[in-house]
Amino acid sequence: MQVLCKGTEIEPDFHCQVCGQGFALFWERATREERARAMEEIQETMRRHHLASPDADAHPQSGFLVPEWNGPIAFSGAAILGNAPAWAL
């Protein structure tokens, strides 16, 4: 399962525990258990972003996928199945 994470200040779905930055999350279809595991993976990914910097600029400004994927974000399962809007891509 893949999740697209995009920084936002408007009604975030999730906050980084290190810097407090809010994120909109766009999901592939998943069970509650899969989402719970994905939330743990998202938080771990955000902690890794902060290895070099404690500030919110440690996170990719264009958004990022969890787990990471080398293809274009617009073609990710999370963007397509999560109905990610154009501002999130």
Coordinates of C-alpha atoms in Angstrom, one line a residue:
M1 CA 0.0 0.0 0.0
Q2 CA 1.2 3.5 -0.8
V3 CA 0.5 6.9 0.7
L4 CA 1.1 10.3 -0.8
C5 CA 2.0 12.8 1.8
K6 CA 1.8 16.5 1.0
G7 CA 2.5 19.4 3.4
T8 CA -0.5 21.6 4.2
E9 CA -1.6 24.1 6.7
I10 CA -5.3 23.6 6.0
E11 CA -7.0 20.8 7.9
P12 CA -4.0 18.3 8.0
D13 CA -4.7 14.6 8.3
F14 CA -1.4 14.0 10.1
H15 CA 1.3 16.0 12.0
C16 CA 5.1 15.2 12.1
Q17 CA 6.0 14.4 15.7
V18 CA 9.4 16.1 15.3
C19 CA 8.5 19.5 13.8
G20 CA 4.7 19.6 13.9
Q21 CA 4.2 20.2 10.2
G22 CA 0.8 19.1 8.9
F23 CA 0.3 16.8 6.0
A24 CA -2.6 15.8 3.8
L25 CA -2.6 12.1 3.2
F26 CA -3.9 10.4 0.0
W27 CA -4.3 6.6 0.3
E28 CA -4.7 3.6 -1.8
R29 CA -7.7 1.6 -0.6
A30 CA -6.8 -0.2 2.6
T31 CA -8.1 -1.9 5.6
R32 CA -7.9 -0.3 9.1
E33 CA -5.0 -2.6 10.0
E34 CA -3.1 -1.6 6.8
R35 CA -3.7 2.1 7.5
A36 CA -2.4 1.7 11.1
R37 CA 0.8 0.0 9.8
A38 CA 1.2 2.7 7.2
M39 CA 0.8 5.5 9.8
E40 CA 3.8 4.0 11.7
E41 CA 5.8 3.8 8.5
I42 CA 4.9 7.5 7.7
Q43 CA 6.1 8.6 11.1
E44 CA 9.3 6.7 10.7
T45 CA 9.9 8.2 7.3
M46 CA 9.3 11.7 8.7
R47 CA 11.8 11.0 11.5
R48 CA 14.4 10.0 8.9
H49 CA 13.8 13.3 7.1
H50 CA 14.9 15.0 10.3
L51 CA 18.3 13.3 10.5
A52 CA 19.8 16.3 8.7
S53 CA 17.5 19.1 10.0
P54 CA 15.1 19.7 12.9
D55 CA 13.0 22.2 10.9
A56 CA 10.0 21.6 8.7
D57 CA 12.1 22.2 5.6
A58 CA 13.5 18.7 6.2
H59 CA 10.5 17.2 4.4
P60 CA 10.3 17.2 0.6
Q61 CA 8.4 20.4 -0.4
S62 CA 6.8 18.7 -3.4
G63 CA 5.3 15.9 -1.3
F64 CA 6.5 12.3 -1.0
L65 CA 5.4 8.7 -1.2
V66 CA 5.5 6.1 1.6
P67 CA 6.9 3.7 0.8
E68 CA 9.2 5.5 -1.5
W69 CA 8.7 5.1 -5.3
N70 CA 11.0 6.2 -8.1
G71 CA 8.2 6.9 -10.6
P72 CA 6.3 10.1 -11.2
I73 CA 4.0 10.9 -8.2
A74 CA 1.1 11.5 -10.6
F75 CA 1.2 7.8 -11.6
S76 CA 1.4 6.4 -8.1
G77 CA -1.4 4.2 -6.8
A78 CA -1.9 6.6 -3.9
A79 CA -2.4 9.6 -6.2
I80 CA -4.7 7.8 -8.6
L81 CA -6.8 5.8 -6.1
G82 CA -6.6 8.5 -3.4
N83 CA -8.0 11.0 -5.8
A84 CA -5.2 13.4 -5.1
P85 CA -6.0 16.9 -6.4
A86 CA -3.6 18.7 -8.8
W87 CA -2.1 20.8 -5.9
A88 CA -0.8 17.6 -4.3
L89 CA 1.1 16.3 -7.3

